[in-house]
PDB file of C-alpha atoms and ligand atoms in Angstrom:
ATOM      1  CA  MET A   1     -31.005   2.754  48.152  1.00  0.00           C
ATOM      2  CA  ALA A   2     -27.227   2.998  48.031  1.00  0.00           C
ATOM      3  CA  ALA A   3     -25.851   4.717  44.969  1.00  0.00           C
ATOM      4  CA  ALA A   4     -24.183   2.333  42.558  1.00  0.00           C
ATOM      5  CA  GLU A   5     -20.447   2.535  42.818  1.00  0.00           C
ATOM      6  CA  VAL A   6     -18.902   4.123  39.743  1.00  0.00           C
ATOM      7  CA  THR A   7     -15.689   2.446  38.667  1.00  0.00           C
ATOM      8  CA  THR A   8     -13.271   3.699  36.077  1.00  0.00           C
ATOM      9  CA  PRO A   9     -12.483   1.010  33.513  1.00  0.00           C
ATOM     10  CA  LYS A  10      -8.833   0.028  33.563  1.00  0.00           C
ATOM     11  CA  HIS A  11      -6.701  -2.070  31.313  1.00  0.00           C
ATOM     12  CA  PRO A  12      -6.151  -5.481  32.883  1.00  0.00           C
ATOM     13  CA  ALA A  13      -2.826  -5.340  34.696  1.00  0.00           C
ATOM     14  CA  SER A  14      -1.506  -8.418  32.959  1.00  0.00           C
ATOM     15  CA  GLY A  15       2.141  -7.617  33.553  1.00  0.00           C
ATOM     16  CA  ARG A  16       2.753  -9.195  30.190  1.00  0.00           C
ATOM     17  CA  THR A  17       5.364  -7.850  27.842  1.00  0.00           C
ATOM     18  CA  ILE A  18       5.652  -8.144  24.069  1.00  0.00           C
ATOM     19  CA  THR A  19       9.000  -8.866  22.478  1.00  0.00           C
ATOM     20  CA  VAL A  20       9.561  -6.821  19.331  1.00  0.00           C
ATOM     21  CA  LYS A  21      12.586  -7.284  17.058  1.00  0.00           C
ATOM     22  CA  VAL A  22      13.153  -4.380  14.702  1.00  0.00           C
ATOM     23  CA  LYS A  23      15.467  -4.333  11.709  1.00  0.00           C
ATOM     24  CA  ARG A  24      17.085  -0.918  11.737  1.00  0.00           C
ATOM     25  CA  GLN A  25      19.267   1.090   9.393  1.00  0.00           C
ATOM     26  CA  ARG A  26      20.441   4.577  10.319  1.00  0.00           C
ATOM     27  CA  THR A  27      21.061   5.762   6.744  1.00  0.00           C
ATOM     28  CA  PRO A  28      20.304   4.386   3.264  1.00  0.00           C
ATOM     29  CA  ASP A  29      23.859   2.985   3.033  1.00  0.00           C
ATOM     30  CA  ALA A  30      24.414   1.859   6.611  1.00  0.00           C
ATOM     31  CA  ALA A  31      24.499  -1.814   7.574  1.00  0.00           C
ATOM     32  CA  ALA A  32      21.227  -3.117   9.012  1.00  0.00           C
ATOM     33  CA  VAL A  33      21.130  -4.206  12.660  1.00  0.00           C
ATOM     34  CA  THR A  34      18.377  -5.804  14.717  1.00  0.00           C
ATOM     35  CA  GLU A  35      17.335  -4.303  18.040  1.00  0.00           C
ATOM     36  CA  THR A  36      15.013  -6.073  20.473  1.00  0.00           C
ATOM     37  CA  PHE A  37      12.537  -4.316  22.739  1.00  0.00           C
ATOM     38  CA  ALA A  38      10.203  -5.508  25.502  1.00  0.00           C
ATOM     39  CA  ILE A  39       6.977  -3.497  25.452  1.00  0.00           C
ATOM     40  CA  PRO A  40       4.264  -3.531  28.132  1.00  0.00           C
ATOM     41  CA  TYR A  41       1.153  -5.178  26.693  1.00  0.00           C
ATOM     42  CA  ARG A  42      -2.181  -3.373  26.521  1.00  0.00           C
ATOM     43  CA  PRO A  43      -5.347  -4.801  25.029  1.00  0.00           C
ATOM     44  CA  ASN A  44      -6.059  -3.859  21.406  1.00  0.00           C
ATOM     45  CA  MET A  45      -2.547  -2.610  20.631  1.00  0.00           C
ATOM     46  CA  ASN A  46      -1.575  -2.280  17.003  1.00  0.00           C
ATOM     47  CA  ILE A  47       1.937  -2.041  15.581  1.00  0.00           C
ATOM     48  CA  THR A  48       1.770   1.758  15.424  1.00  0.00           C
ATOM     49  CA  SER A  49       1.089   1.879  19.165  1.00  0.00           C
ATOM     50  CA  VAL A  50       3.960  -0.562  19.752  1.00  0.00           C
ATOM     51  CA  LEU A  51       6.272   1.808  17.869  1.00  0.00           C
ATOM     52  CA  GLY A  52       4.886   4.664  19.969  1.00  0.00           C
ATOM     53  CA  GLU A  53       5.733   2.747  23.165  1.00  0.00           C
ATOM     54  CA  ILE A  54       9.279   2.226  21.924  1.00  0.00           C
ATOM     55  CA  ALA A  55       9.542   5.966  21.217  1.00  0.00           C
ATOM     56  CA  LEU A  56       8.503   6.701  24.824  1.00  0.00           C
ATOM     57  CA  ASN A  57      11.345   4.559  26.155  1.00  0.00           C
ATOM     58  CA  PRO A  58      13.835   3.677  23.420  1.00  0.00           C
ATOM     59  CA  THR A  59      15.836   1.144  25.412  1.00  0.00           C
ATOM     60  CA  THR A  60      16.664  -2.347  24.147  1.00  0.00           C
ATOM     61  CA  THR A  61      16.257  -5.527  26.181  1.00  0.00           C
ATOM     62  CA  GLU A  62      20.027  -5.367  26.836  1.00  0.00           C
ATOM     63  CA  GLY A  63      19.466  -1.999  28.550  1.00  0.00           C
ATOM     64  CA  LYS A  64      21.130  -0.021  25.761  1.00  0.00           C
ATOM     65  CA  GLY A  65      19.653   3.410  25.080  1.00  0.00           C
ATOM     66  CA  THR A  66      18.832   3.953  21.420  1.00  0.00           C
ATOM     67  CA  THR A  67      16.777   6.257  19.203  1.00  0.00           C
ATOM     68  CA  PRO A  68      13.036   6.068  18.435  1.00  0.00           C
ATOM     69  CA  ILE A  69      12.317   4.025  15.334  1.00  0.00           C
ATOM     70  CA  ALA A  70      11.735   5.937  12.107  1.00  0.00           C
ATOM     71  CA  TYR A  71       8.638   4.893  10.147  1.00  0.00           C
ATOM     72  CA  ASP A  72       5.959   6.540   8.031  1.00  0.00           C
ATOM     73  CA  ALA A  73       2.392   6.980   9.289  1.00  0.00           C
ATOM     74  CA  ASN A  74      -0.301   9.585   9.001  1.00  0.00           C
ATOM     75  CA  CYS A  75      -3.984   8.646   9.117  1.00  0.00           C
ATOM     76  CA  LEU A  76      -3.689   5.702  11.570  1.00  0.00           C
ATOM     77  CA  GLU A  77      -6.800   4.159   9.988  1.00  0.00           C
ATOM     78  CA  GLU A  78      -5.597   2.400   6.821  1.00  0.00           C
ATOM     79  CA  ILE A  79      -6.402   5.274   4.496  1.00  0.00           C
ATOM     80  CA  CYS A  80      -3.164   7.104   3.709  1.00  0.00           C
ATOM     81  CA  GLY A  81      -1.186   3.971   2.796  1.00  0.00           C
ATOM     82  CA  SER A  82       2.067   5.215   4.314  1.00  0.00           C
ATOM     83  CA  CYS A  83       2.706   2.682   7.097  1.00  0.00           C
ATOM     84  CA  ALA A  84       3.292  -0.484   5.045  1.00  0.00           C
ATOM     85  CA  MET A  85       6.130  -2.649   6.406  1.00  0.00           C
ATOM     86  CA  LEU A  86       7.066  -6.289   6.876  1.00  0.00           C
ATOM     87  CA  ILE A  87       5.422  -7.584  10.046  1.00  0.00           C
ATOM     88  CA  ASN A  88       6.459 -11.115  10.921  1.00  0.00           C
ATOM     89  CA  GLY A  89       7.762 -11.295   7.363  1.00  0.00           C
ATOM     90  CA  LYS A  90       4.448 -10.330   5.760  1.00  0.00           C
ATOM     91  CA  ALA A  91       3.708  -7.010   4.053  1.00  0.00           C
ATOM     92  CA  MET A  92       1.004  -5.325   6.153  1.00  0.00           C
ATOM     93  CA  MET A  93      -0.174  -1.941   7.349  1.00  0.00           C
ATOM     94  CA  ALA A  94       1.183  -1.120  10.818  1.00  0.00           C
ATOM     95  CA  CYS A  95      -1.943   0.775  11.838  1.00  0.00           C
ATOM     96  CA  SER A  96      -4.297  -2.145  11.187  1.00  0.00           C
ATOM     97  CA  ALA A  97      -1.992  -4.983  12.314  1.00  0.00           C
ATOM     98  CA  LEU A  98      -3.190  -6.053  15.754  1.00  0.00           C
ATOM     99  CA  VAL A  99      -0.719  -7.387  18.311  1.00  0.00           C
ATOM    100  CA  ASP A 100      -3.183 -10.041  19.513  1.00  0.00           C
ATOM    101  CA  LYS A 101      -3.118 -11.611  16.046  1.00  0.00           C
ATOM    102  CA  LEU A 102       0.668 -11.515  15.759  1.00  0.00           C
ATOM    103  CA  THR A 103       1.978 -13.051  18.961  1.00  0.00           C
ATOM    104  CA  GLY A 104       0.886 -16.629  18.336  1.00  0.00           C
ATOM    105  CA  PRO A 105      -1.710 -18.823  20.076  1.00  0.00           C
ATOM    106  CA  ASP A 106      -0.080 -18.460  23.518  1.00  0.00           C
ATOM    107  CA  GLY A 107       0.447 -14.709  23.081  1.00  0.00           C
ATOM    108  CA  ASN A 108       4.171 -15.014  23.779  1.00  0.00           C
ATOM    109  CA  GLY A 109       5.628 -15.016  20.270  1.00  0.00           C
ATOM    110  CA  ALA A 110       8.046 -12.264  19.281  1.00  0.00           C
ATOM    111  CA  ILE A 111       6.966  -9.795  16.617  1.00  0.00           C
ATOM    112  CA  THR A 112       9.484  -8.919  13.913  1.00  0.00           C
ATOM    113  CA  LEU A 113       9.392  -5.608  12.042  1.00  0.00           C
ATOM    114  CA  ALA A 114      11.396  -4.811   8.916  1.00  0.00           C
ATOM    115  CA  PRO A 115      11.161  -2.312   6.067  1.00  0.00           C
ATOM    116  CA  LEU A 116       9.568  -3.329   2.754  1.00  0.00           C
ATOM    117  CA  SER A 117      12.262  -5.225   0.860  1.00  0.00           C
ATOM    118  CA  LYS A 118      11.764  -3.901  -2.681  1.00  0.00           C
ATOM    119  CA  PHE A 119      12.155  -0.205  -2.008  1.00  0.00           C
ATOM    120  CA  PRO A 120      15.248   1.799  -0.965  1.00  0.00           C
ATOM    121  CA  VAL A 121      15.440   2.239   2.806  1.00  0.00           C
ATOM    122  CA  VAL A 122      15.423   5.842   3.958  1.00  0.00           C
ATOM    123  CA  ARG A 123      15.840   4.979   7.631  1.00  0.00           C
ATOM    124  CA  ASP A 124      14.692   2.057   9.794  1.00  0.00           C
ATOM    125  CA  LEU A 125      11.170   1.166   8.595  1.00  0.00           C
ATOM    126  CA  ALA A 126      10.730   4.173   6.294  1.00  0.00           C
ATOM    127  CA  VAL A 127      11.296   3.445   2.599  1.00  0.00           C
ATOM    128  CA  ASP A 128      11.288   5.506  -0.585  1.00  0.00           C
ATOM    129  CA  ARG A 129       8.222   4.468  -2.616  1.00  0.00           C
ATOM    130  CA  SER A 130       8.466   7.213  -5.218  1.00  0.00           C
ATOM    131  CA  VAL A 131       8.672   4.561  -7.973  1.00  0.00           C
ATOM    132  CA  LEU A 132       4.903   4.112  -7.611  1.00  0.00           C
ATOM    133  CA  PHE A 133       4.281   7.793  -8.208  1.00  0.00           C
ATOM    134  CA  GLU A 134       6.647   7.785 -11.210  1.00  0.00           C
ATOM    135  CA  ASN A 135       4.666   4.835 -12.606  1.00  0.00           C
ATOM    136  CA  LEU A 136       1.368   6.662 -12.041  1.00  0.00           C
ATOM    137  CA  LYS A 137       2.802   9.620 -13.952  1.00  0.00           C
ATOM    138  CA  ARG A 138       3.844   7.244 -16.758  1.00  0.00           C
ATOM    139  CA  VAL A 139       0.224   6.136 -17.274  1.00  0.00           C
ATOM    140  CA  LYS A 140      -1.239   9.609 -16.652  1.00  0.00           C
ATOM    141  CA  ALA A 141      -3.359   8.368 -13.772  1.00  0.00           C
ATOM    142  CA  TRP A 142      -5.468  11.473 -13.463  1.00  0.00           C
ATOM    143  CA  VAL A 143      -8.390  13.329 -15.019  1.00  0.00           C
ATOM    144  CA  PRO A 144      -6.994  16.250 -17.035  1.00  0.00           C
ATOM    145  CA  VAL A 145      -8.446  19.544 -15.858  1.00  0.00           C
ATOM    146  CA  ASP A 146      -7.444  22.634 -17.807  1.00  0.00           C
ATOM    147  CA  GLY A 147      -7.792  25.875 -15.866  1.00  0.00           C
ATOM    148  CA  THR A 148      -9.455  26.859 -12.626  1.00  0.00           C
ATOM    149  CA  TYR A 149     -12.790  28.001 -14.003  1.00  0.00           C
ATOM    150  CA  ASP A 150     -16.047  26.291 -13.074  1.00  0.00           C
ATOM    151  CA  LEU A 151     -16.350  23.217 -15.261  1.00  0.00           C
ATOM    152  CA  GLY A 152     -19.962  22.614 -14.322  1.00  0.00           C
ATOM    153  CA  PRO A 153     -21.347  19.242 -13.376  1.00  0.00           C
ATOM    154  CA  ALA A 154     -19.280  16.197 -14.289  1.00  0.00           C
ATOM    155  CA  PRO A 155     -20.591  13.839 -16.980  1.00  0.00           C
ATOM    156  CA  ARG A 156     -23.029  11.229 -15.750  1.00  0.00           C
ATOM    157  CA  GLN A 157     -21.885   7.670 -15.228  1.00  0.00           C
ATOM    158  CA  PHE A 158     -23.979   4.549 -15.410  1.00  0.00           C
ATOM    159  CA  PRO A 159     -24.375   2.855 -12.020  1.00  0.00           C
ATOM    160  CA  GLN A 160     -22.738  -0.282 -13.477  1.00  0.00           C
ATOM    161  CA  VAL A 161     -19.651   1.785 -14.327  1.00  0.00           C
ATOM    162  CA  GLN A 162     -19.654   3.397 -10.880  1.00  0.00           C
ATOM    163  CA  GLU A 163     -19.769  -0.044  -9.294  1.00  0.00           C
ATOM    164  CA  GLN A 164     -16.734  -1.150 -11.265  1.00  0.00           C
ATOM    165  CA  ARG A 165     -14.792   2.044 -10.612  1.00  0.00           C
ATOM    166  CA  TYR A 166     -15.495   2.441  -6.893  1.00  0.00           C
ATOM    167  CA  PRO A 167     -13.384  -0.507  -5.646  1.00  0.00           C
ATOM    168  CA  LEU A 168     -10.457   0.697  -7.776  1.00  0.00           C
ATOM    169  CA  SER A 169     -10.763   4.168  -6.253  1.00  0.00           C
ATOM    170  CA  ASN A 170     -10.037   2.624  -2.838  1.00  0.00           C
ATOM    171  CA  CYS A 171      -6.352   2.175  -3.668  1.00  0.00           C
ATOM    172  CA  ILE A 172      -4.270   3.754  -0.891  1.00  0.00           C
ATOM    173  CA  SER A 173      -0.910   3.607  -2.752  1.00  0.00           C
ATOM    174  CA  CYS A 174       0.579   1.446  -0.009  1.00  0.00           C
ATOM    175  CA  THR A 175       2.750  -0.481  -2.549  1.00  0.00           C
ATOM    176  CA  ILE A 176       2.037  -3.828  -0.857  1.00  0.00           C
ATOM    177  CA  CYS A 177       0.937  -5.251  -4.249  1.00  0.00           C
ATOM    178  CA  MET A 178       4.365  -4.333  -5.628  1.00  0.00           C
ATOM    179  CA  GLU A 179       6.247  -5.720  -2.623  1.00  0.00           C
ATOM    180  CA  VAL A 180       4.629  -9.156  -2.945  1.00  0.00           C
ATOM    181  CA  CYS A 181       4.803  -9.369  -6.755  1.00  0.00           C
ATOM    182  CA  PRO A 182       7.579 -11.662  -8.076  1.00  0.00           C
ATOM    183  CA  GLN A 183       7.610  -9.641 -11.297  1.00  0.00           C
ATOM    184  CA  PHE A 184       8.206  -6.288  -9.626  1.00  0.00           C
ATOM    185  CA  ASN A 185      11.984  -6.099  -9.891  1.00  0.00           C
ATOM    186  CA  ASP A 186      14.749  -4.284 -11.764  1.00  0.00           C
ATOM    187  CA  ALA A 187      14.936  -6.953 -14.477  1.00  0.00           C
ATOM    188  CA  THR A 188      11.339  -6.489 -15.671  1.00  0.00           C
ATOM    189  CA  GLY A 189      10.708  -2.855 -14.734  1.00  0.00           C
ATOM    190  CA  PHE A 190       7.099  -3.959 -14.177  1.00  0.00           C
ATOM    191  CA  VAL A 191       4.907  -1.015 -13.151  1.00  0.00           C
ATOM    192  CA  GLY A 192       2.898  -3.205 -10.752  1.00  0.00           C
ATOM    193  CA  ALA A 193      -0.759  -3.895 -10.112  1.00  0.00           C
ATOM    194  CA  ALA A 194      -1.663  -0.567  -8.450  1.00  0.00           C
ATOM    195  CA  THR A 195      -0.611   1.452 -11.495  1.00  0.00           C
ATOM    196  CA  ILE A 196      -2.501  -0.804 -13.908  1.00  0.00           C
ATOM    197  CA  ALA A 197      -5.620  -0.657 -11.728  1.00  0.00           C
ATOM    198  CA  GLN A 198      -5.460   3.142 -11.633  1.00  0.00           C
ATOM    199  CA  ALA A 199      -5.080   3.266 -15.418  1.00  0.00           C
ATOM    200  CA  LYS A 200      -8.297   1.236 -15.671  1.00  0.00           C
ATOM    201  CA  LEU A 201     -10.029   3.523 -13.150  1.00  0.00           C
ATOM    202  CA  PHE A 202      -9.233   6.632 -15.182  1.00  0.00           C
ATOM    203  CA  ASN A 203      -9.887   4.999 -18.551  1.00  0.00           C
ATOM    204  CA  MET A 204     -13.434   4.289 -17.325  1.00  0.00           C
ATOM    205  CA  ASP A 205     -13.957   7.889 -16.264  1.00  0.00           C
ATOM    206  CA  PRO A 206     -15.954   9.839 -18.893  1.00  0.00           C
ATOM    207  CA  SER A 207     -13.554  12.782 -18.613  1.00  0.00           C
ATOM    208  CA  GLY A 208     -10.400  10.755 -17.969  1.00  0.00           C
ATOM    209  CA  ALA A 209     -11.035   8.617 -21.058  1.00  0.00           C
ATOM    210  CA  VAL A 210      -9.613  11.415 -23.215  1.00  0.00           C
ATOM    211  CA  LEU A 211      -6.179  10.003 -22.301  1.00  0.00           C
ATOM    212  CA  LYS A 212      -7.216   6.365 -22.684  1.00  0.00           C
ATOM    213  CA  GLU A 213      -5.063   5.587 -25.719  1.00  0.00           C
ATOM    214  CA  GLU A 214      -1.993   7.211 -24.169  1.00  0.00           C
ATOM    215  CA  ARG A 215      -2.439   5.115 -21.024  1.00  0.00           C
ATOM    216  CA  LEU A 216      -2.790   1.907 -23.018  1.00  0.00           C
ATOM    217  CA  ARG A 217       0.314   2.695 -25.077  1.00  0.00           C
ATOM    218  CA  ALA A 218       2.223   3.392 -21.853  1.00  0.00           C
ATOM    219  CA  LEU A 219       1.264  -0.075 -20.625  1.00  0.00           C
ATOM    220  CA  ALA A 220       2.374  -1.826 -23.829  1.00  0.00           C
ATOM    221  CA  GLY A 221       5.895  -3.240 -24.130  1.00  0.00           C
ATOM    222  CA  GLY A 222       8.598  -3.559 -21.479  1.00  0.00           C
ATOM    223  CA  GLY A 223       7.490  -2.979 -17.909  1.00  0.00           C
ATOM    224  CA  GLY A 224       3.855  -2.924 -18.980  1.00  0.00           C
ATOM    225  CA  VAL A 225       0.921  -5.203 -18.465  1.00  0.00           C
ATOM    226  CA  GLN A 226       2.583  -8.098 -20.315  1.00  0.00           C
ATOM    227  CA  GLU A 227       5.085  -8.515 -17.455  1.00  0.00           C
ATOM    228  CA  CYS A 228       2.384  -9.847 -15.124  1.00  0.00           C
ATOM    229  CA  SER A 229       2.802 -13.583 -14.546  1.00  0.00           C
ATOM    230  CA  PHE A 230      -0.542 -13.929 -12.724  1.00  0.00           C
ATOM    231  CA  ALA A 231       1.040 -15.104  -9.490  1.00  0.00           C
ATOM    232  CA  GLN A 232      -2.001 -13.405  -7.869  1.00  0.00           C
ATOM    233  CA  ASN A 233      -0.013 -12.448  -4.754  1.00  0.00           C
ATOM    234  CA  CYS A 234      -1.202  -8.864  -5.217  1.00  0.00           C
ATOM    235  CA  VAL A 235      -4.899  -9.587  -4.966  1.00  0.00           C
ATOM    236  CA  GLN A 236      -4.360 -11.706  -1.848  1.00  0.00           C
ATOM    237  CA  ALA A 237      -2.177  -9.150  -0.075  1.00  0.00           C
ATOM    238  CA  CYS A 238      -4.064  -5.928  -0.950  1.00  0.00           C
ATOM    239  CA  PRO A 239      -5.328  -4.462   2.352  1.00  0.00           C
ATOM    240  CA  LYS A 240      -8.283  -2.830   0.546  1.00  0.00           C
ATOM    241  CA  GLN A 241      -9.282  -5.957  -1.444  1.00  0.00           C
ATOM    242  CA  LEU A 242      -9.004  -4.261  -4.831  1.00  0.00           C
ATOM    243  CA  PRO A 243      -9.925  -6.517  -7.791  1.00  0.00           C
ATOM    244  CA  LEU A 244      -6.349  -6.277  -9.072  1.00  0.00           C
ATOM    245  CA  THR A 245      -6.122  -9.408 -11.211  1.00  0.00           C
ATOM    246  CA  GLU A 246      -9.403  -8.521 -12.916  1.00  0.00           C
ATOM    247  CA  ALA A 247      -8.028  -5.045 -13.644  1.00  0.00           C
ATOM    248  CA  ILE A 248      -4.812  -6.506 -15.071  1.00  0.00           C
ATOM    249  CA  SER A 249      -6.789  -8.908 -17.304  1.00  0.00           C
ATOM    250  CA  ASP A 250      -9.048  -6.133 -18.567  1.00  0.00           C
ATOM    251  CA  MET A 251      -6.142  -3.829 -19.257  1.00  0.00           C
ATOM    252  CA  GLY A 252      -4.199  -6.620 -20.971  1.00  0.00           C
ATOM    253  CA  ARG A 253      -7.101  -7.028 -23.379  1.00  0.00           C
ATOM    254  CA  ASP A 254      -7.428  -3.268 -23.932  1.00  0.00           C
ATOM    255  CA  VAL A 255      -3.672  -2.883 -24.512  1.00  0.00           C
ATOM    256  CA  PHE A 256      -3.779  -5.648 -27.130  1.00  0.00           C
ATOM    257  CA  VAL A 257      -6.754  -4.055 -28.927  1.00  0.00           C
ATOM    258  CA  GLN A 258      -4.938  -0.713 -28.878  1.00  0.00           C
ATOM    259  CA  GLN A 259      -1.830  -2.299 -30.386  1.00  0.00           C
ATOM    260  CA  VAL A 260      -3.907  -3.821 -33.207  1.00  0.00           C
ATOM    261  CA  LYS A 261      -5.593  -0.467 -33.889  1.00  0.00           C
ATOM    262  CA  ASP A 262      -2.216   1.295 -33.939  1.00  0.00           C
ATOM    263  CA  PHE A 263      -0.843  -1.342 -36.323  1.00  0.00           C
ATOM    264  CA  PHE A 264      -3.583  -0.676 -38.878  1.00  0.00           C
ATOM    265  CA  ARG A 265      -3.279   3.084 -38.485  1.00  0.00           C
ATOM    266  CA  ARG A 266       0.344   3.097 -39.671  1.00  0.00           C
TER     267      ARG A 266
HETATM  268  S1  FES B   1      -1.110   5.335   8.959  1.00  0.00           S
HETATM  269 FE1  FES B   1      -2.311   5.654   7.172  1.00  0.00          FE
HETATM  270  S2  FES B   1      -2.574   3.669   6.376  1.00  0.00           S
HETATM  271 FE2  FES B   1      -1.523   3.317   8.252  1.00  0.00          FE
END
């Protein structure tokens, strides 16, 4: 019997190209320009691989040589939260945004890439999202650990509490909830859904609860939980499906109760 012929799988040689329009900015203060690239299509490409193709041959469709596009990325599997950008005008993660879902029903639509609009541009698609980390510091979004000695086993948690906390622990700090929130702007100083959700996560932790009152006071007043207008954009856009509006409601109630307690303690 003749041996079966072994063939090496190959990508279909479609000859198709993808048109990608990228909003670019060389420095934080430079004027933005749009450059257009034609990228050879491969099955299962995501936006990170498109940006990699541009880096291999940074030449625009007009034949002008340019520089590779600056953007943030690390894990390439929607865990680190660094690659958020506007893809066809929508805040998404570049590493999980698939080209086949972005080029329209005939596969010929252009893809547009731009930096998140509510954060200072560092360069091209890379933005400065340090405001999130300042907000997390404001609400002390951590479990205080004093010293490096062995603390022994952590306190037990009821399974019902674990089930509520686990989805909140999936936050990847991508800032998409802040980008899509109409209340996240300079006028309100709103801390945003991610920060409020993390405050709830740590308030429910048996060890983290020692800072519960401080977190609730940090979320009272200007920029706090009261700024939420329940547009619910955050919960729809979150790439990890965090129960953000539920967290904001719960924290709104807890902040109010804390304010009443503080009033009677005066
Ligand atoms: S590279 Fe880490 S989330 Fe996209």
